[in-house]
Amino acid sequence: PSYENKKNSGVVSKNKKPSVRETIKNIKELSLYNINSTATYGDKLITLSTCNNETEDGRFVVVAKQI
């Protein structure tokens, strides 16, 4: 899927609190890159967010796992 198809998708539902597994699944589905590594409950993650000029008020988010 292209970035345009993903840009308005939410990682977290506003109606319920997602499980860690659901959140990780959503992040991977929205990813622009396919990476074989994954995160699990208890892993330490860092999220970096920056501007994205591809869309108005766009954001580019990087999620990394401590190894």
Short mmCIF file of C-alpha atoms in Angstrom, two decimals:
data_model
loop_
_atom_site.label_atom_id
_atom_site.label_comp_id
_atom_site.label_asym_id
_atom_site.label_seq_id
_atom_site.Cartn_x
_atom_site.Cartn_y
_atom_site.Cartn_z
CA PRO A 1 0.00 0.00 0.00
CA SER A 2 1.12 3.51 -0.69
CA TYR A 3 1.68 6.24 1.87
CA GLU A 4 -1.45 8.02 0.63
CA ASN A 5 -3.54 5.00 1.65
CA LYS A 6 -2.00 4.98 5.11
CA LYS A 7 -1.82 8.64 6.01
CA ASN A 8 -5.23 8.90 7.66
CA SER A 9 -5.14 5.52 9.37
CA GLY A 10 -4.91 5.61 13.14
CA VAL A 11 -2.59 3.40 15.14
CA VAL A 12 -4.81 3.66 18.21
CA SER A 13 -8.58 3.45 18.23
CA LYS A 14 -10.33 6.28 20.06
CA ASN A 15 -13.06 3.93 21.28
CA LYS A 16 -11.00 1.38 23.18
CA LYS A 17 -7.56 0.83 24.60
CA PRO A 18 -5.72 -1.56 22.27
CA SER A 19 -3.58 -4.41 23.51
CA VAL A 20 0.18 -4.28 23.04
CA ARG A 21 -0.17 -6.93 20.33
CA GLU A 22 -2.81 -4.85 18.47
CA THR A 23 -0.70 -1.69 18.71
CA ILE A 24 2.40 -3.42 17.34
CA LYS A 25 0.32 -5.02 14.55
CA ASN A 26 -1.10 -1.60 13.59
CA ILE A 27 2.34 0.04 13.59
CA LYS A 28 3.73 -2.70 11.32
CA GLU A 29 0.75 -2.41 8.94
CA LEU A 30 1.32 1.35 8.62
CA SER A 31 5.06 0.95 8.09
CA LEU A 32 6.59 2.20 4.86
CA TYR A 33 9.33 -0.44 5.23
CA ASN A 34 9.05 -4.20 5.78
CA ILE A 35 11.27 -5.19 8.69
CA ASN A 36 11.44 -8.77 9.96
CA SER A 37 12.07 -7.71 13.55
CA THR A 38 9.12 -7.10 15.85
CA ALA A 39 8.40 -5.92 19.38
CA THR A 40 6.65 -7.78 22.17
CA TYR A 41 5.19 -6.89 25.55
CA GLY A 42 7.92 -5.55 27.82
CA ASP A 43 10.23 -4.29 25.07
CA LYS A 44 11.45 -0.72 25.43
CA LEU A 45 10.35 1.42 22.47
CA ILE A 46 11.18 4.97 21.48
CA THR A 47 9.02 7.01 19.12
CA LEU A 48 10.39 9.88 17.06
CA SER A 49 7.98 12.14 15.19
CA THR A 50 8.91 14.79 12.66
CA CYS A 51 7.31 16.88 9.93
CA ASN A 52 6.45 15.29 6.61
CA ASN A 53 6.05 17.58 3.63
CA GLU A 54 4.19 14.95 1.58
CA THR A 55 0.84 16.06 3.01
CA GLU A 56 -0.55 19.11 4.79
CA ASP A 57 0.23 18.82 8.51
CA GLY A 58 1.86 15.45 7.76
CA ARG A 59 3.97 13.60 10.30
CA PHE A 60 6.60 10.91 9.83
CA VAL A 61 6.97 8.60 12.81
CA VAL A 62 9.84 6.22 13.55
CA VAL A 63 9.40 3.57 16.22
CA ALA A 64 12.55 1.81 17.41
CA LYS A 65 13.09 -1.07 19.83
CA GLN A 66 16.00 -1.16 22.27
CA ILE A 67 18.19 -4.21 21.63
#
